[in-house]
Short mmCIF file of C-alpha atoms in Angstrom, two decimals:
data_model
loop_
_atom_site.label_atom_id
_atom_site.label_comp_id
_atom_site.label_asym_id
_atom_site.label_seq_id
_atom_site.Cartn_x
_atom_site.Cartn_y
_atom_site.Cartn_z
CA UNK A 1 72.65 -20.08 61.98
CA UNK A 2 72.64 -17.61 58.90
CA UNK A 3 70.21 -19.95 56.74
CA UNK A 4 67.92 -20.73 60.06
CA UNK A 5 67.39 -17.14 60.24
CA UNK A 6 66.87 -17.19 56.83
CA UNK A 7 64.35 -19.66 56.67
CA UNK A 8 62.37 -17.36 59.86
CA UNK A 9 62.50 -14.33 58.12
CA UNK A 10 61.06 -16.30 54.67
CA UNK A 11 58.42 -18.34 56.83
CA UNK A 12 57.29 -14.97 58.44
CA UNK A 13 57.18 -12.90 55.30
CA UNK A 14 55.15 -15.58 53.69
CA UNK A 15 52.90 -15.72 56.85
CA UNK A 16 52.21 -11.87 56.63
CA UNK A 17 51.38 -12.29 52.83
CA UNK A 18 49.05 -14.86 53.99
CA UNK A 19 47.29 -13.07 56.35
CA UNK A 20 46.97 -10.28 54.24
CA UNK A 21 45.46 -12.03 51.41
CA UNK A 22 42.87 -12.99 53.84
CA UNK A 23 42.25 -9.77 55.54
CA UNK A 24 41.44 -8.80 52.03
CA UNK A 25 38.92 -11.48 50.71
CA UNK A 26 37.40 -10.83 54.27
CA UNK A 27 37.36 -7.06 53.23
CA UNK A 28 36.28 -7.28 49.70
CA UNK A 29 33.98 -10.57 49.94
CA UNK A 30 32.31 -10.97 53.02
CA UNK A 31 32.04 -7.31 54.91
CA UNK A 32 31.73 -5.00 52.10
CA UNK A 33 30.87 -7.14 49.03
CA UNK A 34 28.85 -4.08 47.17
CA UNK A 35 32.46 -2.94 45.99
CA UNK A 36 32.92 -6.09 43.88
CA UNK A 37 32.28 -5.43 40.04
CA UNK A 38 29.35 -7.13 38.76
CA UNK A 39 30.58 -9.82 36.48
CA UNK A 40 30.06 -9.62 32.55
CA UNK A 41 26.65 -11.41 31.59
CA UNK A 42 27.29 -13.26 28.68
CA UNK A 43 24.74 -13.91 25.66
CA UNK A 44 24.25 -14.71 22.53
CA UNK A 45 22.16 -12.31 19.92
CA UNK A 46 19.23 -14.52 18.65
CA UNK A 47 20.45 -12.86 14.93
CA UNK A 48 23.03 -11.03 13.03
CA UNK A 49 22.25 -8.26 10.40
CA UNK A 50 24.74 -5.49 8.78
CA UNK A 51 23.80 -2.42 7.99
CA UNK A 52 26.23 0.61 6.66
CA UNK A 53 26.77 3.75 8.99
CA UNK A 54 27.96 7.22 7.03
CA UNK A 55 28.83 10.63 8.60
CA UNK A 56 25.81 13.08 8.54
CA UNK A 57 27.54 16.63 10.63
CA UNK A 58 31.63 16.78 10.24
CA UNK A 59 31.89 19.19 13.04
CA UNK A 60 31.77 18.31 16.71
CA UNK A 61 27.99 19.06 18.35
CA UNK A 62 26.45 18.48 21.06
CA UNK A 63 22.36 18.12 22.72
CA UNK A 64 21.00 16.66 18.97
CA UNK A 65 17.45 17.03 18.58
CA UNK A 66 15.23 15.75 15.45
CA UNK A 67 12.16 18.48 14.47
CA UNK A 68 8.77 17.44 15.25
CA UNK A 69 8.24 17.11 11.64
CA UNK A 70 11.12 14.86 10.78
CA UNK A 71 13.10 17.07 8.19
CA UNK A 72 15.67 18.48 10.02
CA UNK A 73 17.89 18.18 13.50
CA UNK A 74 18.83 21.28 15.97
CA UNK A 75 21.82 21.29 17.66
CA UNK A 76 24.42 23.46 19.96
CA UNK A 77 28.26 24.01 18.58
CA UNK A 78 30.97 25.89 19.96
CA UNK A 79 32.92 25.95 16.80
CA UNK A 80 34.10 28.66 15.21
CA UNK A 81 30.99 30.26 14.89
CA UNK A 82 29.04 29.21 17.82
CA UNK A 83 25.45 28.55 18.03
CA UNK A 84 22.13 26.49 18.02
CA UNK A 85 21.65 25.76 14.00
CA UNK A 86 19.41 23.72 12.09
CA UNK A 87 20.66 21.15 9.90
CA UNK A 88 18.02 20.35 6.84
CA UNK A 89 18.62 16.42 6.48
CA UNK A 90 17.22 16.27 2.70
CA UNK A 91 19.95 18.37 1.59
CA UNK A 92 22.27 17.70 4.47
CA UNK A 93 22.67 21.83 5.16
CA UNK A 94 22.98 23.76 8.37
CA UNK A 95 22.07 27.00 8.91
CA UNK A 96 22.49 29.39 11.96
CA UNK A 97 19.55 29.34 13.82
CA UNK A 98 20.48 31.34 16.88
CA UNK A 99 24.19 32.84 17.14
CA UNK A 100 25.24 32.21 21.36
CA UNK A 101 28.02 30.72 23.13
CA UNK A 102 28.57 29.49 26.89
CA UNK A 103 26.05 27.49 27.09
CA UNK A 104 25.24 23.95 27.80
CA UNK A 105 23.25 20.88 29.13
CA UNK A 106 20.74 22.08 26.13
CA UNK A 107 17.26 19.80 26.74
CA UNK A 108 14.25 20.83 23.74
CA UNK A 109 10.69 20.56 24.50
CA UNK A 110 8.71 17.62 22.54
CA UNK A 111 7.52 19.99 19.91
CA UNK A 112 10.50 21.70 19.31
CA UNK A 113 9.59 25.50 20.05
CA UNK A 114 11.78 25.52 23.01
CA UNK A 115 14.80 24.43 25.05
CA UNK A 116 16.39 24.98 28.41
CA UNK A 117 20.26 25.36 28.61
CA UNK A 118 22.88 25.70 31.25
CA UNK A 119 25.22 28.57 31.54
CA UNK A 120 27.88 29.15 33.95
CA UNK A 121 28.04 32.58 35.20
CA UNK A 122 31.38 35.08 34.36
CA UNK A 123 30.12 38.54 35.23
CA UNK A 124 33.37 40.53 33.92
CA UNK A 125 33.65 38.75 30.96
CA UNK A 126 29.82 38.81 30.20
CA UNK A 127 29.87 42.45 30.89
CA UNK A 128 32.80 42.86 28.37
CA UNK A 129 31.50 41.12 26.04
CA UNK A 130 27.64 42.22 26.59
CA UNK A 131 26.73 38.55 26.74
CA UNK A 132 23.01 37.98 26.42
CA UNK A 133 23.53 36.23 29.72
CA UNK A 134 24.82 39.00 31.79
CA UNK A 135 23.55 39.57 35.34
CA UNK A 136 24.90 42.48 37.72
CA UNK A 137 24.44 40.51 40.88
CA UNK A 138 25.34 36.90 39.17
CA UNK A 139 28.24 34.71 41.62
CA UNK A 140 30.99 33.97 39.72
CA UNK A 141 30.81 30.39 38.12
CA UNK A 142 27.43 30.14 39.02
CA UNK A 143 25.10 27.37 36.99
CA UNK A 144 22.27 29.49 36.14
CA UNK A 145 19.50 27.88 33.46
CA UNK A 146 17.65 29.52 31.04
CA UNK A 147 14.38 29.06 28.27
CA UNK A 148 15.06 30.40 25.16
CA UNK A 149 12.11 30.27 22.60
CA UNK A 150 12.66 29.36 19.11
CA UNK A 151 10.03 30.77 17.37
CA UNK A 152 10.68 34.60 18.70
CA UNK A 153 14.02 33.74 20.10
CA UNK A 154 13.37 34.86 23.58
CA UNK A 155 15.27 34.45 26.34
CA UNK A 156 14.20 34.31 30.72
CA UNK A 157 16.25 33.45 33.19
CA UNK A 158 15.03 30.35 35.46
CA UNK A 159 14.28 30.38 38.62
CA UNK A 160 17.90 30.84 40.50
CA UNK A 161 17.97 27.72 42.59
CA UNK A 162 16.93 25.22 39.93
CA UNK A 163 18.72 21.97 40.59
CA UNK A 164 16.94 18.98 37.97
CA UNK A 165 14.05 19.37 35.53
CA UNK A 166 11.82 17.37 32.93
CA UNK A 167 9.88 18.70 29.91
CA UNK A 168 6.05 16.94 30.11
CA UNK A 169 3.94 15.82 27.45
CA UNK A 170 2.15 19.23 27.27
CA UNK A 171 5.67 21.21 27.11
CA UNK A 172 5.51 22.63 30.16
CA UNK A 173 9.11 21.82 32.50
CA UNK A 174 8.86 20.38 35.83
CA UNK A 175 11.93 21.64 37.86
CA UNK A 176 13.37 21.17 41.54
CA UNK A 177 14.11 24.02 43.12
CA UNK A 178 16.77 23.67 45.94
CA UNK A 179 16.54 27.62 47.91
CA UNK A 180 19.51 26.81 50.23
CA UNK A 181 19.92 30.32 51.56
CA UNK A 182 16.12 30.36 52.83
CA UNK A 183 15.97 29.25 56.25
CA UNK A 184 15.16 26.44 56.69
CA UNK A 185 16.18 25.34 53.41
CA UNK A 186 13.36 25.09 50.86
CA UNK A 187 13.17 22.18 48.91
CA UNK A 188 10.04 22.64 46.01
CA UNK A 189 8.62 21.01 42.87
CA UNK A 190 7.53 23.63 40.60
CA UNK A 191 6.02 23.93 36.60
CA UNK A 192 7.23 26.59 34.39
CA UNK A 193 4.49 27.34 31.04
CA UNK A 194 6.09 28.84 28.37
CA UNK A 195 2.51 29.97 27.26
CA UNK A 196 2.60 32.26 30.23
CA UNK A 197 6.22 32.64 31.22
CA UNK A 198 5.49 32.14 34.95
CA UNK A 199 6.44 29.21 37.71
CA UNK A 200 3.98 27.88 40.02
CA UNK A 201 4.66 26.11 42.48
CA UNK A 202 3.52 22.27 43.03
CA UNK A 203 4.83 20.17 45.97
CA UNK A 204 7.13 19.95 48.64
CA UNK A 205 9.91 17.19 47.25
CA UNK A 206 8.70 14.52 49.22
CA UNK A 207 12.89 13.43 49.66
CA UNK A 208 14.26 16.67 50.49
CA UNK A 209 16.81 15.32 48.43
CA UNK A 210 18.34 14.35 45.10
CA UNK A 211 16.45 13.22 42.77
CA UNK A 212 16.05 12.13 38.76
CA UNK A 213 13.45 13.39 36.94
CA UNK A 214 11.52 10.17 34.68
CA UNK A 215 8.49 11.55 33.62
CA UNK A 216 5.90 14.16 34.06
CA UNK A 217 2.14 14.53 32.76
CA UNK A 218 -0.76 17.05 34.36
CA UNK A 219 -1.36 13.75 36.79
CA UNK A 220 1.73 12.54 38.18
CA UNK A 221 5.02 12.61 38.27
CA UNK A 222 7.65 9.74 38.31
CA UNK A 223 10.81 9.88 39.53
CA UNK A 224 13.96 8.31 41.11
CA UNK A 225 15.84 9.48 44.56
CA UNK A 226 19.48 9.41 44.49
CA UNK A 227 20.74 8.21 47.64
CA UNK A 228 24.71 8.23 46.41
CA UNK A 229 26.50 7.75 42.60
CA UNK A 230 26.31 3.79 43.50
CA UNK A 231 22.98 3.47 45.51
CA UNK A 232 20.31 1.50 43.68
CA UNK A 233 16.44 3.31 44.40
CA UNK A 234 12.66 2.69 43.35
CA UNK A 235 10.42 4.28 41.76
CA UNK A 236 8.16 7.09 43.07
CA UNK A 237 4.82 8.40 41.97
CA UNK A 238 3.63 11.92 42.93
CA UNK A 239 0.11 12.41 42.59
CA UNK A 240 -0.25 15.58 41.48
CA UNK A 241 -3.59 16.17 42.89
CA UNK A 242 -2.64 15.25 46.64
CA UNK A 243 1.40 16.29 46.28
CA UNK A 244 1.73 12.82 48.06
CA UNK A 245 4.21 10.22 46.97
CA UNK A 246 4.49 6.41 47.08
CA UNK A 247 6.75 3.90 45.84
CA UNK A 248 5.74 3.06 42.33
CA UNK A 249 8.13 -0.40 41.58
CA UNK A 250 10.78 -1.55 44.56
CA UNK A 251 12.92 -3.08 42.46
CA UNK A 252 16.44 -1.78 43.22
CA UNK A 253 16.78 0.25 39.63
CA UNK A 254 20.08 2.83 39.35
CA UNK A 255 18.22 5.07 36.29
CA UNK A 256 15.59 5.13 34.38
CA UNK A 257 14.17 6.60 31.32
CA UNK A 258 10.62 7.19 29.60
CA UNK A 259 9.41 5.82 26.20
CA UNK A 260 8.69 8.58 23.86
CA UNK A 261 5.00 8.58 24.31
CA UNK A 262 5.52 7.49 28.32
CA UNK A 263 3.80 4.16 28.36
CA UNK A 264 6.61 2.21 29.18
CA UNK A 265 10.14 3.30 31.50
CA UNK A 266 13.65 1.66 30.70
CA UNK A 267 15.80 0.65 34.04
CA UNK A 268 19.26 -0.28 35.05
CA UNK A 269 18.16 -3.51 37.83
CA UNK A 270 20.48 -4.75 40.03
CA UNK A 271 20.18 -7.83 40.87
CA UNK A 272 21.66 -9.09 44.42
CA UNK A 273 21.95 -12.88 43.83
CA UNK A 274 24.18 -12.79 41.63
CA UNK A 275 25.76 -9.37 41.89
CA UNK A 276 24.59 -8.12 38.38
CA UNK A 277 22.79 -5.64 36.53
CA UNK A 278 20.05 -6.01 33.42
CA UNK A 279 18.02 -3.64 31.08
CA UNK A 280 13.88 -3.96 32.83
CA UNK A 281 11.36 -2.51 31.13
CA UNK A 282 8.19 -1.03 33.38
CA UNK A 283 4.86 -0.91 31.73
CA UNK A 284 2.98 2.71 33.54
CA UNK A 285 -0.05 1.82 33.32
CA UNK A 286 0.58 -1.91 34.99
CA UNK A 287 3.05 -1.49 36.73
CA UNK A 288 4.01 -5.20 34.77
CA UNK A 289 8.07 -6.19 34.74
CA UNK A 290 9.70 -7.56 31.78
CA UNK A 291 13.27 -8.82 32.46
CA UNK A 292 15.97 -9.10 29.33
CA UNK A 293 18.80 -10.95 29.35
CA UNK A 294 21.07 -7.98 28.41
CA UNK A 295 23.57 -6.05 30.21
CA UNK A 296 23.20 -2.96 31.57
CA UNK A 297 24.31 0.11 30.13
CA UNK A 298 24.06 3.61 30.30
CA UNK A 299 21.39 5.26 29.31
CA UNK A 300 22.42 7.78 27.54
CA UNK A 301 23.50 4.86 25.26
CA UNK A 302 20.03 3.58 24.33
CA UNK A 303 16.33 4.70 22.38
CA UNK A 304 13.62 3.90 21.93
CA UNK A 305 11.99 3.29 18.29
CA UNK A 306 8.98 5.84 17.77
CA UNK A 307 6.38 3.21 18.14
CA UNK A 308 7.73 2.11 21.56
CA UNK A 309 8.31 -1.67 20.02
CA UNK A 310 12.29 -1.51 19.83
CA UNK A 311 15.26 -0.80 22.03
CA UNK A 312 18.55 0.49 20.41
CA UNK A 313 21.55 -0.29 22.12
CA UNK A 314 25.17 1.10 21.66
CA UNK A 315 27.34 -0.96 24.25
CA UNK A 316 31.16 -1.24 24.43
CA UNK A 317 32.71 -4.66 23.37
CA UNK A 318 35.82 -5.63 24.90
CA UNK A 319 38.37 -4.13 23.29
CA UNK A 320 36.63 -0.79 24.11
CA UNK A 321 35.05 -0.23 20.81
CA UNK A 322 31.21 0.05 20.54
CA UNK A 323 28.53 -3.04 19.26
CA UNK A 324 24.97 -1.76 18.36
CA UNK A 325 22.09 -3.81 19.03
CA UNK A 326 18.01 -4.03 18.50
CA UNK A 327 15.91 -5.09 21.31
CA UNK A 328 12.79 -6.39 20.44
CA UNK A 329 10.27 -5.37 23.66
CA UNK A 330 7.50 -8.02 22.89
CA UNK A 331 9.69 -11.03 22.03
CA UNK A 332 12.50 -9.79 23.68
CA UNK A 333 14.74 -10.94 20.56
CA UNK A 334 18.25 -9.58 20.33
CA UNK A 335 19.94 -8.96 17.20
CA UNK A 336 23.46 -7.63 16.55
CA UNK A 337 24.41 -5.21 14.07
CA UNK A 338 27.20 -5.50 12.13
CA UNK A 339 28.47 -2.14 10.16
CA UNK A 340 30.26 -1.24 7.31
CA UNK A 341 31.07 2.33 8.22
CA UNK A 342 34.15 4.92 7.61
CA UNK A 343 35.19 4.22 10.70
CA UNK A 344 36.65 1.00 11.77
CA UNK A 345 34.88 1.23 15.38
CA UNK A 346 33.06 3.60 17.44
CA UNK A 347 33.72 4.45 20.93
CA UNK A 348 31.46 5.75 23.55
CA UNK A 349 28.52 6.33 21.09
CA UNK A 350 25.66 8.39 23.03
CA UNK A 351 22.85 10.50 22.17
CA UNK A 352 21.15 7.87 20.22
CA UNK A 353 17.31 8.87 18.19
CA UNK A 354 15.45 7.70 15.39
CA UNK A 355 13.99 9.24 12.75
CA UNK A 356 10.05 9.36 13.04
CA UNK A 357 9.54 6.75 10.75
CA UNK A 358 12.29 4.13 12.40
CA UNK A 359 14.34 3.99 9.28
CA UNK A 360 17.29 5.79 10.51
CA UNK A 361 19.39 5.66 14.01
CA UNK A 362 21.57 8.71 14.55
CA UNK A 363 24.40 8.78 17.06
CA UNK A 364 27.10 11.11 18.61
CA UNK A 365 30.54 9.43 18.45
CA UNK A 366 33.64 11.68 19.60
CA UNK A 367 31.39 14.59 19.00
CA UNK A 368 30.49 14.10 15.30
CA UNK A 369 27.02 12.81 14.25
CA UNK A 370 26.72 9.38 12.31
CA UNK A 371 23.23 8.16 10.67
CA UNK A 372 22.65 4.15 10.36
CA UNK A 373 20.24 3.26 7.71
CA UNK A 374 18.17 0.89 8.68
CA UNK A 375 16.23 -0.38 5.64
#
């Protein structure tokens, strides 16, 4: 009688396991089968160079920036003396350029006169300290964004209820503008000229939602609505003239990002069939696809060579270090690079440029600037 009951109590366990395995591949597979992770493509670099990698700035840095004229970089520490400097890359000095603190999500115009920054709002201590950045009526931990210009080192406060912006090819920024406490709730596209230090505005943001900024020009502006963290999107074109929108590509893309002279846009494609994503790159002008057999990553993991003919790619292997590649836009050629470096590996390597004449590819890795030769 004891082993009988035995046996029922195994045969019904096992039936419950059974029937909860299934529950689940119904779950995961067939109802909801957007939460699956996209399986690894695999493929095989079409060559295999080495090149050495040295450490160019010791101290951690963040928002990198090379000069328009090549010679030196700009960037943001919060070390012990805190500040946007200028590093001279001939003799591999830095000098304080601009002695501030608190500040963050730094973005410089193309020609390097300018940036916009971040800073979250602390009235006290900004009073205390008589912090450049001090406003009397300022909400604590409010994200308030300023433009500071480098040539006289002036700073003005933004527009309060910017939410996403874009420098254009004629530095000028193109910001969203989110006024939730209007009623109703205004929702604008407006351009801020540094020449003239005032906004004005453009269009109604044909989503009346989020959205990522791709490019900008006095024509048109591209960008990408974000639907959720997840949700793929297209494309959309605003023609500036009309302030009316229309898909530009409907390709299911999850971010995007211009070439430096905005001929061409980089996407993340998702591809249903098979439950994957690639690199696509979108030619503006005709609206032409080109495909690669790589996959994705993020995109603040990739750039663009100065002539718009090569992709750089830093992209996790599998034991979590990084692997840095050079994608070939015409010929869509892969090759690997190898590195002999003072590290042994590099992990989450972002903030990737070249140097104006393609011979160098600089990287942030745990916060400290590396330079690849690439000669």
């Amino acid at each position: 009688m004891i082993i009988n009951k035995r046996k029922k109590i195994i045969i019904l366990l096992t039936g419950l396991i059974v029937i909860g395995l299934f529950g689940y591949f119904i779950y995961r597979v067939v109802l909801f089968p957007q939460f699956k992770q996209p399986p690894q493509q695999k493929f095989q670099p079409n060559e295999t160079i080495t090149k050495k990698i040295q450490l160019e700035i010791k101290e951690k840095i963040v928002s990198p920036a090379l000069s328009s004229d090549g010679k030196a970089l700009y960037y943001f520490t919060q070390g012990n003396k805190p500040g946007i400097y200028k590093y001279n890359l001939l003799n591999r000095q830095s000098e304080l350029f601009f002695s501030v603190s608190d500040i963050g999500n730094i973005s410089w115009s193309p020609d390097r006169k300018s940036a916009i920054f971040m800073v979250v709002q602390y009235p006290e201590r900004f009073k205390i300290i008589k912090s450049p950045f001090y406003l009397p009526d300022a909400i604590e931990l409010e994200q308030t964004y300023w433009f500071f210009n480098l040539e006289n080192q002036k700073l003005l406060k933004l527009n309060r209820f910017v939410d996403t912006y874009i420098w254009t090819a004629n530095n000028r920024i193109i910001f969203r503008s989110f006024n939730y406490e209007a009623d109703p709730a205004e929702d604008m596209f407006y351009e801020f000229d540094p020449a003239t230090m005032q906004s004005v505005r453009i269009a109604k943001n044909p989503e009346g939602g989020n959205i990522e900024f791709i490019y900008a020009d006095d024509k048109d502006i591209f960008y990408l609505p974000i639907y959720s963290e997840s949700a793929q999107s297209q494309i959309m074109r605003l023609d500036r003239q009309n302030s009316q929108a229309q898909p530009f590509v409907s390709d299911n893309l999850s971010d995007a990002l211009a070439s430096p002279l905005g001929n061409q846009f980089l996407a993340t494609a998702y591809n249903g069939q098979n439950n994957s994503s690639s690199l696509m790159i979108i030619d503006k002008n005709t609206k032409s696809l080109k495909q690669f057999d790589f996959p994705s990553t993020l995109i603040n993991m990739v750039a663009w060579s100065q002539d718009e003919k090569s992709l750089f790619v830093s992209d996790p292997n599998e034991r979590g270090g990084d692997q840095f590649y050079q994608i070939d836009v015409d010929s869509q050629k892969i090759t690997e690079i190898k590195y002999q470096a003072p590290e042994s590996e590099f992990n989450q390597s972002q903030n990737l440029f070249l140097s104006l004449n393609n011979t160098a590819l600089f990287f942030l890795s745990s916060g400290q600037l590396f330079r690849m030769d690439l000669n």
